[in-house]
CSV table of C-alpha atoms and ligand atoms in Angstrom, one decimal:
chain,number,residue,atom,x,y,z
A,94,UNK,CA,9.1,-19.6,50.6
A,95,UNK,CA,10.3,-18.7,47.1
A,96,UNK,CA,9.7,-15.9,45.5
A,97,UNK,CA,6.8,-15.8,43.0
A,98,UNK,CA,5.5,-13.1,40.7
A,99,UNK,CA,2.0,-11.8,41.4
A,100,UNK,CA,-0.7,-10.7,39.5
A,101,UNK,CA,-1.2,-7.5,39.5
A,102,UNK,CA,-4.9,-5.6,40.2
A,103,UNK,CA,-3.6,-2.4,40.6
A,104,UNK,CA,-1.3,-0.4,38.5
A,105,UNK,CA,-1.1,2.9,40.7
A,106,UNK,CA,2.9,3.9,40.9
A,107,UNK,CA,2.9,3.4,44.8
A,108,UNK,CA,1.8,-0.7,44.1
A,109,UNK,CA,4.2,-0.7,41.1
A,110,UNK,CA,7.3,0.6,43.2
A,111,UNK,CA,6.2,-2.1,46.0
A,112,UNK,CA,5.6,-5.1,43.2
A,113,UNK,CA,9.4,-4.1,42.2
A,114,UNK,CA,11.0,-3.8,45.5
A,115,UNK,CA,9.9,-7.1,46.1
A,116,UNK,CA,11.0,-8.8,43.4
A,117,UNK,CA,14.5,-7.0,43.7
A,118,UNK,CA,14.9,-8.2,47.2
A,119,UNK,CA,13.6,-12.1,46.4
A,120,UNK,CA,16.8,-11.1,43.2
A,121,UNK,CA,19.6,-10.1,45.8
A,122,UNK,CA,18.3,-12.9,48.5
A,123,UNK,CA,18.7,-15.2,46.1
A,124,UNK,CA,22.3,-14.6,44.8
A,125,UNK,CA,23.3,-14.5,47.6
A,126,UNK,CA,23.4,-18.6,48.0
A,127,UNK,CA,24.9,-18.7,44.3
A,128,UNK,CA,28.0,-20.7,44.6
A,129,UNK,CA,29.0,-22.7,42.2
A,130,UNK,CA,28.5,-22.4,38.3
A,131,UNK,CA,26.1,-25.1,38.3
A,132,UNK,CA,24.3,-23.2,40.7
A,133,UNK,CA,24.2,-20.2,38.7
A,134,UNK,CA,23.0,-21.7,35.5
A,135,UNK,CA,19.9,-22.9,37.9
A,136,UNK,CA,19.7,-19.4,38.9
A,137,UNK,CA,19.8,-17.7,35.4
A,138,UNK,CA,17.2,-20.1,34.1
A,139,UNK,CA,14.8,-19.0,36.9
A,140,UNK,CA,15.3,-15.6,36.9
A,141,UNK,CA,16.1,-14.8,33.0
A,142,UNK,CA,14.7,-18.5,31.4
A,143,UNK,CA,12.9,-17.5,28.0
A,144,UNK,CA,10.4,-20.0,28.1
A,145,UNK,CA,9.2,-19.8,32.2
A,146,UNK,CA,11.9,-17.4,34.0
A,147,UNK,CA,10.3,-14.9,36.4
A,148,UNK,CA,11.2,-11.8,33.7
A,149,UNK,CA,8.8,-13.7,31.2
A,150,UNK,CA,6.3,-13.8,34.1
A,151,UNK,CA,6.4,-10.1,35.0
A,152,UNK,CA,6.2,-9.5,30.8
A,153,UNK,CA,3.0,-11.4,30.9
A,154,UNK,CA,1.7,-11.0,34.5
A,155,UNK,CA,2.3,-7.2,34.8
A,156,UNK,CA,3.2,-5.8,31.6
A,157,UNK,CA,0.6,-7.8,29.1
A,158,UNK,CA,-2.4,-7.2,31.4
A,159,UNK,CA,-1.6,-3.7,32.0
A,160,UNK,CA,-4.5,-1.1,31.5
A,161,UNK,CA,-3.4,1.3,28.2
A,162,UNK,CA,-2.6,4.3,30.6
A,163,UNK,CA,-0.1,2.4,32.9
A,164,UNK,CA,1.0,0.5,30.1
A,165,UNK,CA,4.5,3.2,30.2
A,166,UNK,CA,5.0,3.5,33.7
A,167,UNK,CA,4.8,-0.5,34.1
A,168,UNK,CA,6.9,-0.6,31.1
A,169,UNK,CA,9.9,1.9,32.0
A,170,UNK,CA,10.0,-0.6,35.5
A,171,UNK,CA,10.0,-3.7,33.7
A,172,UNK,CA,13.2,-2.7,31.6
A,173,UNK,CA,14.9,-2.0,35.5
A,174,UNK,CA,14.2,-5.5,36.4
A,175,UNK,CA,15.6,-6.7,33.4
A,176,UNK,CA,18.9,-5.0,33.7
A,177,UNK,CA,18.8,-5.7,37.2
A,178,UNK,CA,19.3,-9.5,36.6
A,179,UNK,CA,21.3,-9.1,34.0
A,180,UNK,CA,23.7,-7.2,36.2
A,181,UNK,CA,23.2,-9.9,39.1
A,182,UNK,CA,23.9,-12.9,36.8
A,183,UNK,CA,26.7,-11.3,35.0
A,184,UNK,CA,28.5,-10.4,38.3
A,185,UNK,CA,27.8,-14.0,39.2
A,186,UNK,CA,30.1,-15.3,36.4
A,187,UNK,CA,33.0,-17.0,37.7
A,188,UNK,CA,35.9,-14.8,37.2
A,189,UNK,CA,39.2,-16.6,37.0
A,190,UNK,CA,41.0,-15.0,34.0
A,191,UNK,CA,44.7,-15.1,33.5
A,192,UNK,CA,44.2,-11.6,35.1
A,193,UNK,CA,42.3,-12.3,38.1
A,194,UNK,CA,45.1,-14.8,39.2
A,195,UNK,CA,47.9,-12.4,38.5
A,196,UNK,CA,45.7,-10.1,41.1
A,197,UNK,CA,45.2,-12.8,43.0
A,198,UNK,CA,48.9,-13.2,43.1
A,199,UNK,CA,49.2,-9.5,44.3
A,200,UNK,CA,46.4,-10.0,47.1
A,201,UNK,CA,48.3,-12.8,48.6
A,202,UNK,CA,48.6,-10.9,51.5
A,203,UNK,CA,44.5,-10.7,51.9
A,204,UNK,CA,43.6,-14.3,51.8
A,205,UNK,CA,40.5,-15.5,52.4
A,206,UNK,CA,39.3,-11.9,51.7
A,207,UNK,CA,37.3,-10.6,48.9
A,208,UNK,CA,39.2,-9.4,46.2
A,209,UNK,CA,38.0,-6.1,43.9
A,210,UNK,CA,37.7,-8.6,40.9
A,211,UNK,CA,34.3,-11.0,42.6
A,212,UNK,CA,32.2,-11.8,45.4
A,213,UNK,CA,34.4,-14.5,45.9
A,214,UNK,CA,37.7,-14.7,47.6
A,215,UNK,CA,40.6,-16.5,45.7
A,216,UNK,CA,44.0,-18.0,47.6
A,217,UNK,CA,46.2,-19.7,45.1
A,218,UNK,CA,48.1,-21.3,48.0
A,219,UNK,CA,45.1,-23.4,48.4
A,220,UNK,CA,45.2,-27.2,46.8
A,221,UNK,CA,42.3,-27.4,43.6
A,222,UNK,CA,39.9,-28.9,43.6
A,223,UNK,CA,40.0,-32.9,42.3
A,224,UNK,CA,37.5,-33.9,39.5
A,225,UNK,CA,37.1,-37.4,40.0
A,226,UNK,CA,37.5,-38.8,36.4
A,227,UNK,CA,34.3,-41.0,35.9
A,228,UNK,CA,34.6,-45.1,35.2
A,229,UNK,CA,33.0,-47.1,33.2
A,230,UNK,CA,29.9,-48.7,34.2
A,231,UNK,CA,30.1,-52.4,34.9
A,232,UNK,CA,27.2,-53.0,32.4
A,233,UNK,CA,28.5,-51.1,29.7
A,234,UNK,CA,32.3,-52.7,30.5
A,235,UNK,CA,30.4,-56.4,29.7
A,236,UNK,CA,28.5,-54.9,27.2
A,237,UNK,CA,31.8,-54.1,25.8
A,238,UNK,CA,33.6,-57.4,26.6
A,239,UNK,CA,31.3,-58.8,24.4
A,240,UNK,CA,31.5,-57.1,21.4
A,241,UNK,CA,35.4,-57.0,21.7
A,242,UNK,CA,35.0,-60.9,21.3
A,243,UNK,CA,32.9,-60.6,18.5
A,244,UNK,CA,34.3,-57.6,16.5
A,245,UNK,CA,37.5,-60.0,16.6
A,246,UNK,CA,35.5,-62.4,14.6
A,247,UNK,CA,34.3,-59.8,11.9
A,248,UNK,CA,31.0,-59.3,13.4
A,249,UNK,CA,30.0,-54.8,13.1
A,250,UNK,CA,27.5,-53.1,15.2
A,251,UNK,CA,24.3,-52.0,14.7
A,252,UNK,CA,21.4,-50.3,16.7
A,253,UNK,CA,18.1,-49.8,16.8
A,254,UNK,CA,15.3,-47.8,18.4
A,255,UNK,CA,13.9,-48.5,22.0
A,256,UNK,CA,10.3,-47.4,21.1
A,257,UNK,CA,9.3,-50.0,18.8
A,258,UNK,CA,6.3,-50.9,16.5
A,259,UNK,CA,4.9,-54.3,17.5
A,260,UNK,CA,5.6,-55.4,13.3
A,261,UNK,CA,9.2,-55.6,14.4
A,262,UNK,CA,9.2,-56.6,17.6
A,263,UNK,CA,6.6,-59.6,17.4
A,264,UNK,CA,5.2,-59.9,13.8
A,265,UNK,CA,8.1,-60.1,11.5
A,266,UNK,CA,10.1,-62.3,14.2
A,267,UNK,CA,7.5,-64.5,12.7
A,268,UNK,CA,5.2,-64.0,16.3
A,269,UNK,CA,1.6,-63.9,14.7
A,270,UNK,CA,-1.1,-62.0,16.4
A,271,UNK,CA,-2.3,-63.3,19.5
A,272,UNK,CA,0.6,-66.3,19.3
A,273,UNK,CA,0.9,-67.4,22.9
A,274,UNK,CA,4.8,-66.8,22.6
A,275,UNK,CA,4.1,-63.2,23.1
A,276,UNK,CA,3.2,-63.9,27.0
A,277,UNK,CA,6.8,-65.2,27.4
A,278,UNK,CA,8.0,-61.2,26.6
A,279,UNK,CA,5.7,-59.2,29.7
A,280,UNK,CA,5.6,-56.4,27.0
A,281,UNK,CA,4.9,-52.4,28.4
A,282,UNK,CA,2.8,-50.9,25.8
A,283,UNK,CA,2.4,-46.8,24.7
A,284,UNK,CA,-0.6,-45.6,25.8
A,285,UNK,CA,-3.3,-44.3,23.1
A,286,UNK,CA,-2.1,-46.6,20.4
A,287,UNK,CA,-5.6,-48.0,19.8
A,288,UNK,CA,-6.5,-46.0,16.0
A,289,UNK,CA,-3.7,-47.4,14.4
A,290,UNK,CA,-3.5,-50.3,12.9
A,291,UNK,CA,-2.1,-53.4,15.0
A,292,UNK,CA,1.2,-53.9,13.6
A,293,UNK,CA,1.9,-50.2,13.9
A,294,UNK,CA,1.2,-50.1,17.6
A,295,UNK,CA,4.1,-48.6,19.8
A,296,UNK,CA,5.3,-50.5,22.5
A,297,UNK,CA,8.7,-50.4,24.4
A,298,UNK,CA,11.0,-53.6,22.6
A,299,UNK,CA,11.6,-56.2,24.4
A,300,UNK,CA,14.3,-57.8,23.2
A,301,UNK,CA,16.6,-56.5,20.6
A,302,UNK,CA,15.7,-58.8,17.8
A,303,UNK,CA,13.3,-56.4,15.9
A,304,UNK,CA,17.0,-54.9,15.3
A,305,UNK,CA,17.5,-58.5,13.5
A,306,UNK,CA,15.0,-57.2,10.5
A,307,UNK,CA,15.6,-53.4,10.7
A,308,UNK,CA,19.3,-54.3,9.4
A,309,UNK,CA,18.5,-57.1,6.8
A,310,UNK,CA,15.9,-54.3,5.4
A,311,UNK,CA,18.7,-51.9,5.2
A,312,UNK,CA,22.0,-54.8,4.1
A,313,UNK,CA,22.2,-57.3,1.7
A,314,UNK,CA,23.8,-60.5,2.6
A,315,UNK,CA,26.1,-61.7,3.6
A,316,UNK,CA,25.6,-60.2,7.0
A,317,UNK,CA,27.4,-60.5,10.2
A,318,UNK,CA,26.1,-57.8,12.9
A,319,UNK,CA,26.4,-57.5,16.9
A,320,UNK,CA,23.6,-55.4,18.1
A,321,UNK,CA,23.7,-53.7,22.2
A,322,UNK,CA,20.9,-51.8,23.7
A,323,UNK,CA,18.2,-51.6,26.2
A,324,UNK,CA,15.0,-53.4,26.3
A,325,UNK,CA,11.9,-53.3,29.1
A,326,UNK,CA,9.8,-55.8,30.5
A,327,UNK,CA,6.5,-55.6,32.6
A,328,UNK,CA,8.6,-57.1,35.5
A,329,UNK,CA,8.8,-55.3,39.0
A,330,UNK,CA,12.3,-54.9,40.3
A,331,UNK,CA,13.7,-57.2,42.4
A,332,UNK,CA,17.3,-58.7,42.8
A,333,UNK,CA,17.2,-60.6,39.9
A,334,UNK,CA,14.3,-58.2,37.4
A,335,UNK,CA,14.6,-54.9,36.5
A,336,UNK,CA,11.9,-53.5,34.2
A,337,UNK,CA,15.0,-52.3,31.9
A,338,UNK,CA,18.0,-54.4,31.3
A,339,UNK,CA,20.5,-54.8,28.7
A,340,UNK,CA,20.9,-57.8,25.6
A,341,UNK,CA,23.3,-58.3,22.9
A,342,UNK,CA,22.0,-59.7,19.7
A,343,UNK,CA,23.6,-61.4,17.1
A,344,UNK,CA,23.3,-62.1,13.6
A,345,UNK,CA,24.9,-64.1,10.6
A,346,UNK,CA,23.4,-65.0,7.4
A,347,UNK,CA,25.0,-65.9,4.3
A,348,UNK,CA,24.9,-68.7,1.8
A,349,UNK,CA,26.0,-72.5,4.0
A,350,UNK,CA,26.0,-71.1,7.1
A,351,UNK,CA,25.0,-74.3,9.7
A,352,UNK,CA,24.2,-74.9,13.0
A,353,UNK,CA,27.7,-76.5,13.7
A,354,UNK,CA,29.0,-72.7,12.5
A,355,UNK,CA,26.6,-71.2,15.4
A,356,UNK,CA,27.9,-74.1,18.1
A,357,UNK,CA,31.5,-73.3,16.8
A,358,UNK,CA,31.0,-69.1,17.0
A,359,UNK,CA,29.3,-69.4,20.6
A,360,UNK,CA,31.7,-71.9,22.1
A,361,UNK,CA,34.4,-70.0,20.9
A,362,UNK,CA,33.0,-66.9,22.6
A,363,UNK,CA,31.6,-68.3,25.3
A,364,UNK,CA,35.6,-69.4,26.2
A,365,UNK,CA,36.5,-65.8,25.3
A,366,UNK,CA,34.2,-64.4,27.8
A,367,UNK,CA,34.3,-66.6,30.8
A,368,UNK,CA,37.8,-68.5,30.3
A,369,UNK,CA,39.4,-71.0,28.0
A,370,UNK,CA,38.2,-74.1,30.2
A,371,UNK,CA,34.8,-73.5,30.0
A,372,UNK,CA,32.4,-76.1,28.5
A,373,UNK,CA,29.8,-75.2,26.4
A,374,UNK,CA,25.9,-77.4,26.3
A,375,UNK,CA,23.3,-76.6,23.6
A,376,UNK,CA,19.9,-77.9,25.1
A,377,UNK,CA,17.0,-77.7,22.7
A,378,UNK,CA,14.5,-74.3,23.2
A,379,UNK,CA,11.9,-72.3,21.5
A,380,UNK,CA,11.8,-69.0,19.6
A,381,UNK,CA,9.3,-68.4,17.2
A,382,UNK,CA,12.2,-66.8,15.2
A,383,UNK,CA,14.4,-69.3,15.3
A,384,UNK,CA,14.2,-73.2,14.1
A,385,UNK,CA,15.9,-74.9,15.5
A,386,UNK,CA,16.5,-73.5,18.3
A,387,UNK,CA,19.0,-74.0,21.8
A,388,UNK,CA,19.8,-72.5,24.9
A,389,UNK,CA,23.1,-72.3,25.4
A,390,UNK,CA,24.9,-73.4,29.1
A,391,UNK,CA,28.7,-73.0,30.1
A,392,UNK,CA,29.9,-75.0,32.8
A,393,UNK,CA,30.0,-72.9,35.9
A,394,UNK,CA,32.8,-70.8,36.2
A,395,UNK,CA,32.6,-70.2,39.8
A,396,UNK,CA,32.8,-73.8,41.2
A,397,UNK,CA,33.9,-75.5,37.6
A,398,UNK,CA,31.2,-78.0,37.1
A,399,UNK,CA,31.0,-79.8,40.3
A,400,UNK,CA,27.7,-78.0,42.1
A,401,UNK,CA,30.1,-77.7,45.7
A,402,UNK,CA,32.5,-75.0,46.8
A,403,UNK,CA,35.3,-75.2,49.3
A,404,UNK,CA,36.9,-77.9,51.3
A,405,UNK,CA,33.0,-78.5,53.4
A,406,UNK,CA,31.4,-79.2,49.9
A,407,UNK,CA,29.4,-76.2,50.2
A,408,UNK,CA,26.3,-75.9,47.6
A,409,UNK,CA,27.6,-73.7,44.5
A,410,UNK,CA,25.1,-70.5,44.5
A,411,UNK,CA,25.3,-69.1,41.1
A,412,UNK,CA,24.5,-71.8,39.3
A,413,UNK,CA,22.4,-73.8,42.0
A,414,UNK,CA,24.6,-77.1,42.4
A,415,UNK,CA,23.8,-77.7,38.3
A,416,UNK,CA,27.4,-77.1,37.1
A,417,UNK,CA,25.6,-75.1,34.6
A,418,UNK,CA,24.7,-72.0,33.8
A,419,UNK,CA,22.1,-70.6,31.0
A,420,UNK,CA,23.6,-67.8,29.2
A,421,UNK,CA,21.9,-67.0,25.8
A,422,UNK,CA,19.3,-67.9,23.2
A,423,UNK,CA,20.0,-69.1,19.9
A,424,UNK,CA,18.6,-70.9,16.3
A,425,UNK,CA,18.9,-71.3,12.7
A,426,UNK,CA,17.1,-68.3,11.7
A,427,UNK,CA,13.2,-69.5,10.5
A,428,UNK,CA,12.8,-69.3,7.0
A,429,UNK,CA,9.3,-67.4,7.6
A,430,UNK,CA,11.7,-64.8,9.5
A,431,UNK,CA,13.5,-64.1,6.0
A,432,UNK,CA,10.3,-64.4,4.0
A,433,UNK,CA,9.6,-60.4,5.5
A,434,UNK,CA,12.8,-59.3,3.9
A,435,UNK,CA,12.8,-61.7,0.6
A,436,UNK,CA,13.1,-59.0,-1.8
A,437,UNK,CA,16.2,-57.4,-0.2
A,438,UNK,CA,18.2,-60.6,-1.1
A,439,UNK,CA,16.8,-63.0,2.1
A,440,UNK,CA,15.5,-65.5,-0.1
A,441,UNK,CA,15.0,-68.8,2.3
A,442,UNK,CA,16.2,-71.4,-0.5
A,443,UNK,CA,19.1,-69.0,-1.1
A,444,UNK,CA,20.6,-68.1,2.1
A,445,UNK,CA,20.8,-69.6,5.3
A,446,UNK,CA,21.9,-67.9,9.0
A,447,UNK,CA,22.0,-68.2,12.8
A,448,UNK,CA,20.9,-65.9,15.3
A,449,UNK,CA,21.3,-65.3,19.3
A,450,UNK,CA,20.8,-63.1,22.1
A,451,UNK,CA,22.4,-62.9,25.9
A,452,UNK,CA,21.2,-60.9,28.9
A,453,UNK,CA,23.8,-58.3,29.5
A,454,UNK,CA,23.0,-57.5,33.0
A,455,UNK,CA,23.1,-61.1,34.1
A,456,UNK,CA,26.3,-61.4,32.9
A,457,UNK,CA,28.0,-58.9,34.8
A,458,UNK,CA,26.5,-60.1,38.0
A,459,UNK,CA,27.9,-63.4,37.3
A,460,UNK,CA,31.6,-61.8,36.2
A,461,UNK,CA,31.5,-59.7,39.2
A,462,UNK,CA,30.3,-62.2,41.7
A,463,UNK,CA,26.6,-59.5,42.6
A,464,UNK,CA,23.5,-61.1,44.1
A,465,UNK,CA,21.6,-58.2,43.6
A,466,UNK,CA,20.8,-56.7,39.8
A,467,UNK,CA,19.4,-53.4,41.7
A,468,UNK,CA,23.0,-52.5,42.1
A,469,UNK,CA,23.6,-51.4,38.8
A,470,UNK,CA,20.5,-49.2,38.9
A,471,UNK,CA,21.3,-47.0,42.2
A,472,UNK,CA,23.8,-44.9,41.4
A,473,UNK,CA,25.3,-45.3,44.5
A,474,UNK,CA,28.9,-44.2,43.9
A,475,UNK,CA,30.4,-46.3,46.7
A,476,UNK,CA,29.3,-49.5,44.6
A,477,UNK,CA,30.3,-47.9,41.3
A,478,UNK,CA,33.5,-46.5,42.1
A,479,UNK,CA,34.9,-49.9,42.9
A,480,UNK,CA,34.7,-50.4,39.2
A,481,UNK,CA,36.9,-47.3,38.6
B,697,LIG,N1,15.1,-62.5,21.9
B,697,LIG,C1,15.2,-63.6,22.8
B,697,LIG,C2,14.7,-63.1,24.2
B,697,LIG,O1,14.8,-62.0,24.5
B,697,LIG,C3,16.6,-64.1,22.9
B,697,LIG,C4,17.0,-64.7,21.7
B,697,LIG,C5,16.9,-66.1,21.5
B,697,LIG,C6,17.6,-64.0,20.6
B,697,LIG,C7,17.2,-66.7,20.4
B,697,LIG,C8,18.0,-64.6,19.5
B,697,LIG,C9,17.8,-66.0,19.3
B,697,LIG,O2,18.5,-64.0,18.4
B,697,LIG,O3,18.1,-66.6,18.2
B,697,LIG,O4,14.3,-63.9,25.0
């Protein structure tokens, strides 16, 4: 059991000396399993941690609730325990100074015993130890891919905030109040929201188009802007849902701009990402942001269009024998989506844009040939490291 500090009833000397032996040998037990440095910083913040450390306790356990007359006695034993860890923690410090290998160099003869300069023994024969160097993560690698492709065409970045008021994430992407669009976006909501007013209401975002109008508030036009992060469904996990997952936005608005500019931009990136011989299908969508608006296909990658793999014909999995696969969202920004930004220069009969938005996470599965989005989740080293 770990050590905790008790409250104290009585402050006679004899219980004193007892309540301090105690927590001196919990101190020294204690150290003993201090290893690393990692381990230490654990052990300081336990022992000497301002906020909840054990010291703090015995300050308020022993020494606050102390009747007037012990008050000194209780004190002068308090200031021992605090030197006490001090000392411990201090001694704990890993000590490998320019010195202490020069001594170690003079020990060589004592290897593997402990040397006057530690607890710890220190053999400079021995190998050191190997810091892995850490990789990228597949999902931030894509994530990067993309805007690679689109920094290329003059596109910048820009970021919003995961904690969201529902204005931007439904209301000024022209989703009204109670619009039935809303159910396609299983939206997690902040508790306790319910005294302010609706549009103020916190919610996690679920897609990163409320980044769409935080920028134009911010810009003028003309605008072209790339915008990465995390967003959160109400969906349970499973091997294609994850309650969090990754998008890229994108944004272009200036005077002219056309739908055959967006079919031109996204064909052109769509052949970046997943190879020059890619084909590209707009098929027409929804988005109550967007008019018109497409979802956007590329031929599949994998078995290039025909649905089969292999010399027995066998049925294409990733994109389910269609030849096809959906990759992204996209429109002709709605005018009533630049109405909410009018006076910083968005004026509909003025200036003209496209938008669109890809799933980040779905996308790596797809590059990397995964059938299961948990993977990216786990943490398990043995998948990530492969990515090293
Ligand atoms: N926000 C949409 C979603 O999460 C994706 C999207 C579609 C973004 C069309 C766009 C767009 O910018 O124009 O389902």
């Amino acid at each position: 059991m770990a050590y905790t500090v008790p409250k104290l009833k009585d402050f006679s000397p004899a219980a004193l000396d007892k309540a301090v032996a105690e927590f001196l040998s919990a101190l020294d037990t204690e150290s003993v399993g201090v290893q690393i440095e990692s381990e230490r910083k654990v052990f300081r913040d336990r022992w000497q941690g301002r906020k909840n450390g054990l010291l703090t306790q015995v300050n308020d356990l022993w020494l606050k609730t102390a009747p007037t007359d012990a008050k000194r006695d209780v004190g002068q034993r308090v200031n021992v325990l605090k030197s006490r860890v001090a000392e411990t923690i201090e001694k704990l410090r890993p000590s490998v100074s320019a010195t202490a290998v020069v001594k170690g160099l003079s020990l060589r003869t004592e290897v593997g015993q402990p040397t006057a300069y530690g607890d710890s023994s220190l053999d400079i024969s021995l190998p050191g130890i190997r810091r892995p160097i850490g990789a990228e993560h597949p999902i931030i690698r894509t994530m990067n891919e993309i805007i690679g492709v689109f920094r290329n065409l003059g596109y910048s970045i820009a970021e919003g905030p995961v904690i969201e008021t529902d204005y931007y994430n439904f209301e000024s992407l022209n989703f009204p109040p109670n619009h039935p669009a809303r159910d396609t976006q299983d939206t997690l909501f902040l508790a306790n929201q319910e005294s302010k007013p609706p549009r103020e209401r916190l919610l996690l975002r679920t897609h990163t188009s409320p980044v769409q109008i935080r920028t134009m508030e911010k810009l003028k036009p003309p605008l072209r802007i790339l915008i990465p992060g995390r967003v959160h469904r109400n969906d349970p996990p499973d091997a294609s849902h994850s309650p969090m997952f990754h998008q890229v936005e994108g944004l272009a608005v200036d005077t002219n701009i056309t739908f055959g500019d967006l079919k031109g931009t996204l064909d052109h990136a769509m052949k970046a990402l997943f190879g020059s011989d890619v084909k590209t299908s707009f098929r027409p969508s929804f988005f109550p942001f967007t008019e018109p608006s497409a979802e956007v296909f590329v031929s599949c990658f994998i078995c290039g269009g025909s649905g089969k793999r292999g010399a027995d014909d066998a049925p294409c999995r990733p994109c389910k024998q269609a030849g096809w696969i959906e990759i992204l969202g996209c429109g002709m920004v709605d005018p009533n989506v630049f109405e909410f930004v009018k006076r910083n220069g968005y004026d509909p009969e003025k200036v003209s844009g496209f938008a669109f938005g890809m799933g980040v996470d779905r996308i790596a599965m797809l590059k990397y040939g995964l059938d299961d989005l948990q993977l990216f989740f786990q943490g398990d080293v043995r998948f990530l490291e492969q990515f090293g």
